[in-house]
Coordinates of C-alpha atoms in Angstrom, one line a residue:
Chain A
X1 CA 35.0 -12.2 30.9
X2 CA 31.2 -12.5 32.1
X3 CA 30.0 -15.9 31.2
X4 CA 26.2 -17.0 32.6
X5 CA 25.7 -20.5 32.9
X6 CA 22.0 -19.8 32.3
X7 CA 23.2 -18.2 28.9
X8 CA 23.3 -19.7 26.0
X9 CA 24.2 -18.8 22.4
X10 CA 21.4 -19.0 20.5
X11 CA 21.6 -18.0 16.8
X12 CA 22.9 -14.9 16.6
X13 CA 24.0 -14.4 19.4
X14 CA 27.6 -13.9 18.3
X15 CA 29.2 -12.2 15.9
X16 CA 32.9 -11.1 16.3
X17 CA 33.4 -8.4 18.6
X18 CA 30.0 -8.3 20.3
X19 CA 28.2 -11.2 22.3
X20 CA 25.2 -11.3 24.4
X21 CA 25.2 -12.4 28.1
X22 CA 21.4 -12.2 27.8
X23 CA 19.3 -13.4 25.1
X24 CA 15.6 -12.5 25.0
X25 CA 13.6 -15.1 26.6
X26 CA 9.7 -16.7 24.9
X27 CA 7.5 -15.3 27.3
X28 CA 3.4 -16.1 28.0
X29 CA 1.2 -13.5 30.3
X30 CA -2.1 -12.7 30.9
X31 CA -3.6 -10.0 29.4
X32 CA -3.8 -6.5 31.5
X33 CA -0.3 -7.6 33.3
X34 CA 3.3 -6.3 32.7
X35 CA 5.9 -8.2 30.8
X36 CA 9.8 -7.4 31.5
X37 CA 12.1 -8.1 28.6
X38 CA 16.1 -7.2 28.6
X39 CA 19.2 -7.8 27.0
X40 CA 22.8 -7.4 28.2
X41 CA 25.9 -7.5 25.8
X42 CA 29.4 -6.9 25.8
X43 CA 32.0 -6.2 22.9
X44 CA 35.7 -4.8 22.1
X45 CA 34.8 -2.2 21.1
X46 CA 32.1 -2.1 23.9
X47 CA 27.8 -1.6 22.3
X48 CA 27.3 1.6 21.3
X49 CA 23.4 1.8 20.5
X50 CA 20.7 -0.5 21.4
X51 CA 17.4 -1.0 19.5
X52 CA 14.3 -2.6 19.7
X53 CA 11.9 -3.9 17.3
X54 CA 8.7 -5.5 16.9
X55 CA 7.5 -7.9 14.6
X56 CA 9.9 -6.1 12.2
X57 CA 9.0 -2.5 13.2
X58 CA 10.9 -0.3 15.6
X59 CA 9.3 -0.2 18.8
X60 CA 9.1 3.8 20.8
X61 CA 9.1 4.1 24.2
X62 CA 5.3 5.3 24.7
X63 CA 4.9 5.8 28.6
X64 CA 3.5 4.6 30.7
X65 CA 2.9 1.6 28.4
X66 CA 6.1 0.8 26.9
X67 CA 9.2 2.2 29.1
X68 CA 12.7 1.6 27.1
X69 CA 15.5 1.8 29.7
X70 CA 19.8 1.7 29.5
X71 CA 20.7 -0.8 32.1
X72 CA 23.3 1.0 34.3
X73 CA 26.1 -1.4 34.6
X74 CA 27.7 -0.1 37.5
X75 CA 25.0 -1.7 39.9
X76 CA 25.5 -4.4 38.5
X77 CA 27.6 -7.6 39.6
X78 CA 29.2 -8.4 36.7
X79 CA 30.3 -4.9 36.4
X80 CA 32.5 -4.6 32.9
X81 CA 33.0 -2.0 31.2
X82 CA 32.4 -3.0 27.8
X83 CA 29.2 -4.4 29.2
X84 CA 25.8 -2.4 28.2
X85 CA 21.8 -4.3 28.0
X86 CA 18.9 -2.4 28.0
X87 CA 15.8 -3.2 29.6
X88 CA 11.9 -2.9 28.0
X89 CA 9.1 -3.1 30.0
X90 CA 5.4 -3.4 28.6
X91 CA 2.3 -2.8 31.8
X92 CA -1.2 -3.5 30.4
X93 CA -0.9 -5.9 28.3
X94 CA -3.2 -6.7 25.4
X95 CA -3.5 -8.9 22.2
X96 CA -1.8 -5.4 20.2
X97 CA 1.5 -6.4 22.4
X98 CA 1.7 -9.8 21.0
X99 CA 4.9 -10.5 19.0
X100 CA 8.1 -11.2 18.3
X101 CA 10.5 -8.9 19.9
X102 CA 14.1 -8.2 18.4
X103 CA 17.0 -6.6 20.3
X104 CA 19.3 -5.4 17.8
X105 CA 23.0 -4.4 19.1
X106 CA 26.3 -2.8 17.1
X107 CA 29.2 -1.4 18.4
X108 CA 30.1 0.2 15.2
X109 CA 31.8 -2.6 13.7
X110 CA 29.6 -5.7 14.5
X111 CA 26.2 -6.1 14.9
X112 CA 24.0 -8.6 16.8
X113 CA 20.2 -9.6 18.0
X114 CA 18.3 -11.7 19.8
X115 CA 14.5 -12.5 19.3
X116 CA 11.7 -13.1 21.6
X117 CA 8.0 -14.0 21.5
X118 CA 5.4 -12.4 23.8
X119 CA 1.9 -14.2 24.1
X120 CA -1.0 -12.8 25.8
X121 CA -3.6 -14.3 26.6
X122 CA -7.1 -12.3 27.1
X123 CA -9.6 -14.9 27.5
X124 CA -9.0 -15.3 31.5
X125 CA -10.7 -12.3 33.5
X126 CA -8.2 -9.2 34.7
X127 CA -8.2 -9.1 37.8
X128 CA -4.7 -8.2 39.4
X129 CA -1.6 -9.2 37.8
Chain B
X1 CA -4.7 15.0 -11.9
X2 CA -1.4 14.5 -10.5
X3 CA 0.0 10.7 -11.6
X4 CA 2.8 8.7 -9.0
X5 CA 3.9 5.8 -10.5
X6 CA 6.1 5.6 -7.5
X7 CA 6.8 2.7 -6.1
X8 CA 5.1 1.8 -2.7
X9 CA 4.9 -1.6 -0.9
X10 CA 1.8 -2.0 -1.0
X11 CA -0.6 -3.6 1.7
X12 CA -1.5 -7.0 0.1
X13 CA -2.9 -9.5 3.2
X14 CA -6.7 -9.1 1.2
X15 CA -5.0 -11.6 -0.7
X16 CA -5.4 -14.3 1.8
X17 CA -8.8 -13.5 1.9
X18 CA -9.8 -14.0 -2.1
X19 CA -8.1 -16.7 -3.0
X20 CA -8.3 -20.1 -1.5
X21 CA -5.4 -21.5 0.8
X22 CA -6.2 -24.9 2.3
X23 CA -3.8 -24.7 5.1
X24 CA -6.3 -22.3 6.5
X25 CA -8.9 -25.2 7.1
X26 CA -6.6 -27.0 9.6
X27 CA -5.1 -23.3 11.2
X28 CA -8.0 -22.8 13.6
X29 CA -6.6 -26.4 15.3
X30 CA -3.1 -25.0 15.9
X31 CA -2.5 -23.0 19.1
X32 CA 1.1 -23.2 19.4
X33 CA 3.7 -21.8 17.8
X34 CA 5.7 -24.1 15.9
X35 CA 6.9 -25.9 12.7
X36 CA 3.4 -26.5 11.6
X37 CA 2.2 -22.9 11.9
X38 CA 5.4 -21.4 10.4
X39 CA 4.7 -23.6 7.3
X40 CA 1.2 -21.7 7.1
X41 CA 2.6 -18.8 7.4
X42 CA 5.0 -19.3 4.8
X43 CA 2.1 -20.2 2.6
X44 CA 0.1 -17.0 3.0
X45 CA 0.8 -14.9 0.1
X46 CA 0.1 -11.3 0.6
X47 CA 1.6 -11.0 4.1
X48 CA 4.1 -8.7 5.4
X49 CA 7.2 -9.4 7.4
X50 CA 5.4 -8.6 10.4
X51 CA 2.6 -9.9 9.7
X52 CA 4.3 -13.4 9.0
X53 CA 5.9 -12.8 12.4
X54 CA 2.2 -12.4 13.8
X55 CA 0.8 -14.9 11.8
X56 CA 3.2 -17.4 13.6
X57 CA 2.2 -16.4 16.9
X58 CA -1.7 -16.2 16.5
X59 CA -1.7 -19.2 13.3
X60 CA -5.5 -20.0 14.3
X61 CA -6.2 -15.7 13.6
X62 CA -5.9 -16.5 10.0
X63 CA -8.7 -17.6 8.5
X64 CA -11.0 -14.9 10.9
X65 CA -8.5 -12.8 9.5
X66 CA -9.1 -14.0 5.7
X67 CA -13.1 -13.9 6.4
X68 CA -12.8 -10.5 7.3
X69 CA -10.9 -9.2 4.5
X70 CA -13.3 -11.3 2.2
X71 CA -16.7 -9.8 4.2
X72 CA -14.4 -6.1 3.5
X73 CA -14.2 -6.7 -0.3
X74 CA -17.4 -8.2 -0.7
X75 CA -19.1 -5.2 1.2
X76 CA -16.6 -2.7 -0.9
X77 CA -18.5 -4.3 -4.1
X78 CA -21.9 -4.0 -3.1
X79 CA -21.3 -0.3 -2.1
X80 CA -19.5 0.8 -5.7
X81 CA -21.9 -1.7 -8.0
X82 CA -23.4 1.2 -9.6
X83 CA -20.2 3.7 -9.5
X84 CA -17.3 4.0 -12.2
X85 CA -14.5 2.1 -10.3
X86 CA -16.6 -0.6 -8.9
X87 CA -14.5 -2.2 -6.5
X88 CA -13.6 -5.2 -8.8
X89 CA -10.3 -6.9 -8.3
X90 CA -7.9 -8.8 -10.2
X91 CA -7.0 -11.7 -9.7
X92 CA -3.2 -11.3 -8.7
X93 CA -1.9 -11.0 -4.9
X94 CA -2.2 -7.7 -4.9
X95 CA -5.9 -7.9 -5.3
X96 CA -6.8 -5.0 -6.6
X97 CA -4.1 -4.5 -9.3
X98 CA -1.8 -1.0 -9.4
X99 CA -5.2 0.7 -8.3
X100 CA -4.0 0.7 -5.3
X101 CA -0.7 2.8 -5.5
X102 CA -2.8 5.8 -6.3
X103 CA -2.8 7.1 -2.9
X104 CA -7.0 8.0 -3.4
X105 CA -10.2 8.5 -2.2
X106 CA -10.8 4.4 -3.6
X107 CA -7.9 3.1 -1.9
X108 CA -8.5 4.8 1.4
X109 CA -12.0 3.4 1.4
X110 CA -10.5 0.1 0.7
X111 CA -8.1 0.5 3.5
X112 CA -11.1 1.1 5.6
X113 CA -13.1 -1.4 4.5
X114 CA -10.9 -4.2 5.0
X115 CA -9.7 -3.0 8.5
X116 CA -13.6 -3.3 9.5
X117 CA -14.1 -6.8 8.3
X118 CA -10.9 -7.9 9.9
X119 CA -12.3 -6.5 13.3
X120 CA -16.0 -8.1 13.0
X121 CA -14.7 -11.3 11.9
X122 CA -12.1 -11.5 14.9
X123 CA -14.6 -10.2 17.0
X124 CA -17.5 -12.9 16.3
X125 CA -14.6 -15.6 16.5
X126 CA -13.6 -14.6 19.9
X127 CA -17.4 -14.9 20.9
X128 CA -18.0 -18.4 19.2
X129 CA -14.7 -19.7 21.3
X130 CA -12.9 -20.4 17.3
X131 CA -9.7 -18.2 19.1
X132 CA -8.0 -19.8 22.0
X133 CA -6.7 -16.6 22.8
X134 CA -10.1 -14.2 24.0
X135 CA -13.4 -15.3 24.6
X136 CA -16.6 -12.9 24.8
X137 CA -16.9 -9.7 24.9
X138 CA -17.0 -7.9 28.8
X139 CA -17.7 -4.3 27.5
X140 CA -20.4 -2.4 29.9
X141 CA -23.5 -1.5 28.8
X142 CA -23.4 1.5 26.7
X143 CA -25.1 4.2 28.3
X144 CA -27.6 5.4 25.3
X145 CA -28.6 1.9 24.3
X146 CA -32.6 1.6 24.6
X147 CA -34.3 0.6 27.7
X148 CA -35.9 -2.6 26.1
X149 CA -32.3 -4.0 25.1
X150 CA -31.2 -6.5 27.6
X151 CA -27.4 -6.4 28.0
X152 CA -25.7 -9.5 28.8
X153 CA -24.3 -12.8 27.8
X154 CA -21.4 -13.5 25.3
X155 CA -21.1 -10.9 23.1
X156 CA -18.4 -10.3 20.0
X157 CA -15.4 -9.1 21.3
X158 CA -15.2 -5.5 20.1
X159 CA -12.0 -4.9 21.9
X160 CA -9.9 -7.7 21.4
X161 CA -10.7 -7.3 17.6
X162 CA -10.2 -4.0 17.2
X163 CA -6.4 -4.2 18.9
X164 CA -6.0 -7.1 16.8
X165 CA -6.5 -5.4 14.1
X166 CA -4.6 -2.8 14.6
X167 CA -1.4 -5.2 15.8
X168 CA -2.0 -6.9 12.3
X169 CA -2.8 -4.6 10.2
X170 CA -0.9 -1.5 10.8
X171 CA 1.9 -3.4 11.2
X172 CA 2.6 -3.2 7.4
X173 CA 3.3 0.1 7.6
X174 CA 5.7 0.7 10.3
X175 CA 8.1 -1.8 9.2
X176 CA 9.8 0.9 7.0
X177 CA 10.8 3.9 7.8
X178 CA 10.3 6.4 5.5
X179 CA 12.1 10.4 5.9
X180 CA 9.9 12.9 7.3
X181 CA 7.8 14.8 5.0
X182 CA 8.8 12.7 1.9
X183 CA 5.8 11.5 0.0
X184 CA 6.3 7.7 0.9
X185 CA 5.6 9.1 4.6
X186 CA 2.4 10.3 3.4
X187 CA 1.2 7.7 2.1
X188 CA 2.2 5.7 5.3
X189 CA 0.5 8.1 7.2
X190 CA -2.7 8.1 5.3
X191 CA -3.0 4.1 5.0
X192 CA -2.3 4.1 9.1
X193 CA -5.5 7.0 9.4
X194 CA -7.6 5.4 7.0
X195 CA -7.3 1.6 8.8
X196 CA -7.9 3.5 12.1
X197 CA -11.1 5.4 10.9
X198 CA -12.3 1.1 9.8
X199 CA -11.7 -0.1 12.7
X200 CA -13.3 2.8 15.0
X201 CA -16.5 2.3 12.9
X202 CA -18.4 0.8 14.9
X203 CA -18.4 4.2 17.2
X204 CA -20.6 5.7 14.0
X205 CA -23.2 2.5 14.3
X206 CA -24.8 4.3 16.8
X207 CA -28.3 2.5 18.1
X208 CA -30.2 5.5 16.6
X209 CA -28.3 5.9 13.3
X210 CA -29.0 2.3 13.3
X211 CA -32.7 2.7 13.5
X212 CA -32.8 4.3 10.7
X213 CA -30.3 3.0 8.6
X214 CA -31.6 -0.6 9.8
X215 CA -28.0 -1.7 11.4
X216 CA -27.4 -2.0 15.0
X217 CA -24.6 -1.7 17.3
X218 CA -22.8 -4.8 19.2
X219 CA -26.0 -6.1 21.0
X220 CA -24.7 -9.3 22.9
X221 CA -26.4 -12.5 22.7
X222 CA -28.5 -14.9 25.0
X223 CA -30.7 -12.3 25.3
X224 CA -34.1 -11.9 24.3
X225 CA -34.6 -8.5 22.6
X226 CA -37.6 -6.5 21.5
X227 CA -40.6 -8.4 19.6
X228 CA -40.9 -5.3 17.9
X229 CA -37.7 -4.5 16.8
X230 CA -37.6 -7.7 15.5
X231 CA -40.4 -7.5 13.7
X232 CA -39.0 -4.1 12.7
X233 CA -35.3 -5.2 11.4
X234 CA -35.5 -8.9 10.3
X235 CA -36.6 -7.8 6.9
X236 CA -33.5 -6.0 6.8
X237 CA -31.5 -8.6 8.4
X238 CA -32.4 -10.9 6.4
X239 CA -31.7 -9.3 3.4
X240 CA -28.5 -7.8 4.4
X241 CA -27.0 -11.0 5.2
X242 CA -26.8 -11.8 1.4
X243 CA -28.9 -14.3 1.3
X244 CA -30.7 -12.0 -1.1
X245 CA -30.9 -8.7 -3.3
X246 CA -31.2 -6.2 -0.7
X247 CA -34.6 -5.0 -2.0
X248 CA -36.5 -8.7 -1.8
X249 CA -37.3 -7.5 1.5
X250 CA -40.0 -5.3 1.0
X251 CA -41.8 -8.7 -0.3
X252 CA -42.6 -10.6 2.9
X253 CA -43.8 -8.1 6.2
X254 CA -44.4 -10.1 9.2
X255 CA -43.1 -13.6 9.9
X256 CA -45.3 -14.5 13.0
X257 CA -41.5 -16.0 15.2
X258 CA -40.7 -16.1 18.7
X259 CA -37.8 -14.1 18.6
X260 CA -35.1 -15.9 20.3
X261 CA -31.2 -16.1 20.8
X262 CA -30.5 -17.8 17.0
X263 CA -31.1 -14.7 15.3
X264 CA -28.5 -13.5 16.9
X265 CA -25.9 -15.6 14.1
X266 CA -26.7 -12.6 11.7
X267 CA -25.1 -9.8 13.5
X268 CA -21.7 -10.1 12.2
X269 CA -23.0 -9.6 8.6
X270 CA -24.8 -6.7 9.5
X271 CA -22.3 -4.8 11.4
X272 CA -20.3 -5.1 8.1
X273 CA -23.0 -3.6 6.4
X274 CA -23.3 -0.6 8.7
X275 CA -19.8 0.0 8.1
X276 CA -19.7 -0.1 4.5
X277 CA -22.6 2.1 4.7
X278 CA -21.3 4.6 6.8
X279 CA -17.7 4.2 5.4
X280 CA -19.6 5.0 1.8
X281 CA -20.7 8.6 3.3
X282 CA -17.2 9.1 4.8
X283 CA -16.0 8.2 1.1
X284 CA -18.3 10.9 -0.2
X285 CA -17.0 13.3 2.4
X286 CA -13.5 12.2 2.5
X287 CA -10.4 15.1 3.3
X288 CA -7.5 16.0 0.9
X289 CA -4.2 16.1 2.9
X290 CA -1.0 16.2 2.0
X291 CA 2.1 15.6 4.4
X292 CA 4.1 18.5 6.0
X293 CA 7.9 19.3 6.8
X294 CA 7.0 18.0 10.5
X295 CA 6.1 15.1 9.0
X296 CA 2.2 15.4 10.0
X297 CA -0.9 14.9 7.7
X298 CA -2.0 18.7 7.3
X299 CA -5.3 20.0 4.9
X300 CA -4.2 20.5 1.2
X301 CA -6.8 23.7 1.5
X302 CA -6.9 25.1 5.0
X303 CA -10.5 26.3 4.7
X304 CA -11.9 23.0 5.9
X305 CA -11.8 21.4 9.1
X306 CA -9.5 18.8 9.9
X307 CA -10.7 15.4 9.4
X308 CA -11.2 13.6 12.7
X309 CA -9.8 9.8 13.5
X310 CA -13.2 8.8 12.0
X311 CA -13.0 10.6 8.4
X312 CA -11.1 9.1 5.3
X313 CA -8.2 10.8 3.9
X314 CA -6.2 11.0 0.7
X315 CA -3.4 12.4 -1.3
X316 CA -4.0 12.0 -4.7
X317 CA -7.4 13.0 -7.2
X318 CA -9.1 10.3 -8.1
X319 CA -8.3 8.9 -11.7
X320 CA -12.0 9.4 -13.6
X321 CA -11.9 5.3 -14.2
X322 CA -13.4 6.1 -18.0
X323 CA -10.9 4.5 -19.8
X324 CA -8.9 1.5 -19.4
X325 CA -5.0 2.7 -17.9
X326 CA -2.7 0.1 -16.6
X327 CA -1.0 2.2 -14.6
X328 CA -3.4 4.1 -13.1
X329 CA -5.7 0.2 -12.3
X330 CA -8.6 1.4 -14.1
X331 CA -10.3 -0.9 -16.0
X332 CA -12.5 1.5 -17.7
X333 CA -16.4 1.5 -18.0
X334 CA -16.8 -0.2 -20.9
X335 CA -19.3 -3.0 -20.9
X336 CA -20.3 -2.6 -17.6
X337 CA -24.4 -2.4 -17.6
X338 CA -25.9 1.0 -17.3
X339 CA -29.6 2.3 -16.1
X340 CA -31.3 4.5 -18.7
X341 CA -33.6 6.0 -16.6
X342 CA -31.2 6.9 -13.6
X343 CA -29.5 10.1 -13.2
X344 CA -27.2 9.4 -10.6
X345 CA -23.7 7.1 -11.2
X346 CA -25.3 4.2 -12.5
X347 CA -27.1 6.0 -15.0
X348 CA -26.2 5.9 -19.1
X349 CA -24.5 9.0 -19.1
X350 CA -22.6 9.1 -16.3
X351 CA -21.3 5.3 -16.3
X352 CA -20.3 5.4 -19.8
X353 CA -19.0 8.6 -19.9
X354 CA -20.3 10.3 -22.4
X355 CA -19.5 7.2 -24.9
X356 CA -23.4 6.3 -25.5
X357 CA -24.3 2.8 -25.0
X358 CA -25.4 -0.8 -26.6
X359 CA -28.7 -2.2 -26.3
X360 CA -28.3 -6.0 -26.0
X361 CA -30.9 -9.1 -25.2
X362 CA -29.8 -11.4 -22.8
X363 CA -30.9 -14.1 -20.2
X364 CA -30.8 -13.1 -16.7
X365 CA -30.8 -15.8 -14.1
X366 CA -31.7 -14.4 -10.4
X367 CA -33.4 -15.6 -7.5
X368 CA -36.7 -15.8 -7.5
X369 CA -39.6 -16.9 -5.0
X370 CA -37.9 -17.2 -1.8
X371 CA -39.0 -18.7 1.4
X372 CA -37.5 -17.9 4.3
X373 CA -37.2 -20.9 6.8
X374 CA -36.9 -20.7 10.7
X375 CA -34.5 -20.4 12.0
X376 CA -32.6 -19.0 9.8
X377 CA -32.0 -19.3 6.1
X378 CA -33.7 -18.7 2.9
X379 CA -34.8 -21.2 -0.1
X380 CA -35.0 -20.0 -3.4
X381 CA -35.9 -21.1 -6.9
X382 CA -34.0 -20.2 -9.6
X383 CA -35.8 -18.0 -12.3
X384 CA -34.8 -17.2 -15.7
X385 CA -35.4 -14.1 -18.0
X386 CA -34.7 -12.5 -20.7
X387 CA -34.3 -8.6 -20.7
X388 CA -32.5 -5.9 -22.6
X389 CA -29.6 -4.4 -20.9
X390 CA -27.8 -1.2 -21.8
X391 CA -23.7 -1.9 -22.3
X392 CA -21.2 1.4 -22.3
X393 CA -19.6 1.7 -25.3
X394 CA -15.5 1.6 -26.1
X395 CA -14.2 4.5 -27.0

């Protein structure tokens, strides 16, 4: 069983068959830079769908600006198989990408979330990242 | 007339902006999210989900946010004054009563509207350094503004207000999700394209338009401008910033001033005005749609052109707002003051609907011999008269 010691359960975080080995962290950036967000979970039965939201409202994948990707788990260290985390990643940043972000996860039986808050802040200059 | 007395959520954060919440007075002060801010939030009546969720995250937003729905309504009822619906609101959180489920020609304007004054206020707060967020504006010059405009300084932040505004306000309607081509879609469609053409007014306020019709784009401030476009516009100004009846101007010509950087305090008013003046003439010209299998906004008659981002839309006829109908939000005509010799809206015939009309003596108290004062407001005395006024009948 894959247990983080950099993990911890926040609210939600569990629910019966499904738990998260990453929550979705409160994040600040400047405006006109990228923000990563992503969130790994693993069940019995093992996630099925993956989906984000923000501020309440499903979020598209709009590229190049917001990129929604499956996290292939056979890279990775921890590789389970009832393991599956999806990874969103926002470039340009502007106030319009403030929020709070939800990941939503259900495996048919259970289902779980974790919640985020992006800040940017657009009252520095843009230059690089 | 087709009638929907279907239900739709509607979009109620004007609320926040007409009635009076104190915890807005101490929300500029609170950067950070926490306890205090989501007990603000909580407070708000009016908002959405998301926009409680926003709220929390940008707490010291709110009350630019409130002054800009307040500036929209305000502007809204200055442009219908002398129409049949007249912009008036009630004085629930929905603000404008069941009016606004009728998915019309008056509630896309009011969609409009309100986006606009969100954007302006937002924008002005990120110049005066009120948002810790954004600070002035660093748009480039625009390439058709006059030779004799100097462009520079801290101006209102155009940008950050209009993404703002779109974050906040469109928010509302992407919470749900509604099946494709149903008629809830539609009218989630057609609030999204009517806040959009609001807050991309500001591409209409064009520096020649504005000549003409007396507004003027986002010039930025510390800059010394024109003596003779000042000389030219602060008549206007003046009277467009409320401080008076829009006609006192014609009263006072010159006022012999060195035309300086304050002046520069009235812009935000006036940019509302030129929106709700051009937003009036999109109302006038505004596009009926309806919503197709795709799930697409499409012309209800195909022999027009399709509206562009900048042109209103809407679904539904417009009630005739005669009569008083709950369900419809019309309060009717009756007893509002009509103009005998007028033949356009405001005149007997049309504003009371055929129903004649009620000659009545009354006192009027108005305004009367106004001073202006540099730099920059205006003193008045009160006068009082007494006049006939012509009242539309009931039926």
């Amino acid at each position: 069983m894959t247990s983080r010691t950099d993990v911890e359960a926040a609210s939600g975080a569990k629910s019966g068959t499904l738990k998260f080995v990453r929550t979705l962290a409160n994040i600040s950036k400047d405006a006109g830079s990228v923000a990563h967000m992503r969130c790994e979970v693993v069940g019995d039965p093992p996630p099925i769908k993956i989906k984000w939201y923000k501020n309440e409202a499903p979020l598209e994948e709009k590229r190049p600006k917001i990129t929604i990707k499956k996290i292939h788990m056979q890279t990775h260290e921890h590789a389970v198989k009832n393991i599956a985390g999806s990874r969103l990643r926002i470039t340009n940043l502007d106030v319009s990408d403030v929020g709070f972000y939800t990941c939503r996860v259900t495996n048919g039986k259970d289902q779980i979330q974790s919640e985020g808050t992006l800040r940017v802040d657009s009252s520095k200059t843009r230059h690089g990242e | 007339m087709s009638i929907h007395s279907l239900y739709f959520p509607l979009d109620r954060f004007r609320n926040i902006g007409l009635q009076h919440f104190p915890q807005l007075e101490t929300a500029q002060m609170i950067e950070t999210y926490d306890v205090a801010a989501s007990s603000i939030c909580h407070g708000l009546k009016g908002l959405s989900q998301g926009q409680g969720k926003l709220c929390q995250l940008s707490v010291d937003h709110m009350p630019s946010v409130a002054k800009g729905a307040k500036f929209g309504i305000l502007e809204c009822q200055h442009q219908f004054h002398d129409r049949r619906w007249n912009c008036s609101t009630v004085s629930d959180e929905s603000v404008f009563g069941p009016m606004l489920r009728i998915a019309s020609r008056e509630t896309a304007f009011v969609h409009a509207i309100s986006a606009a004054g969100v954007v302006y206020s937002i924008s002005r707060s990120c110049r005066d350094g009120q948002l810790s967020s954004c600070g002035c504006s660093r748009s480039s010059r625009p390439r058709d503004l006059k030779r004799d405009w100097i462009w520079g300084g801290c101006g209102d932040n155009l940008e950050y207000g209009y993404k703002f505004t779109q974050a906040f306000v469109d928010v509302k309607e992407r919470e749900r999700s509604f099946k494709r081509g149903s008629r809830e879609q539609g009218r989630s469609l057609m609030n999204l394209h009517n806040n959009e053409a609001g807050r991309r007014i500001d591409n209409d306020c064009e520096i020649d338009k504005c000549f003409s019709k007396g507004c003027y784009k986002t010039i930025q401030s510390n800059v010394q401008v024109s003596r003779s476009f000042w000389k030219l516009q602060l008549n206007h100004l003046l009277a467009a910033t409320r401080f008076l009846p829009r006609n006192w101007y014609v009263s006072f010509n010159v006022i012999n001033v060195d035309v300086t950087v304050n002046e520069m305090i009235i812009v935000s008013q006036v940019l509302i005005i030129c929106a709700g003046d051009f937003l009036l003439d999109k109302y006038d010209g505004a596009t009926e749609v309806r919503v197709n299998r795709r799930g697409r906004l499409s012309m209800r008659d195909p022999r027009f052109s399709l509206p562009t981002a900048n042109d209103l839309v809407y679904l539904d006829e417009s009630p005739n707002y005669c009569l008083p109908n709950e369900t419809l939000g019309s309060l009717g005509t009756h007893g509002r003051i009509c103009n005998r010799t007028s033949s356009g809206m405001d005149g007997c015939n049309l504003l009371c609907c055929g129903r004649g009309y009620n000659t009545q003596k009354t006192t009027i108290r108005e305004r009367c011999e106004c001073k202006f004062h540099w730099c920059c407001y205006v003193e008045c005395k009160t006068c009082v008269k007494s006049t006939k006024v012509l009242l539309s009948f009931k039926m």
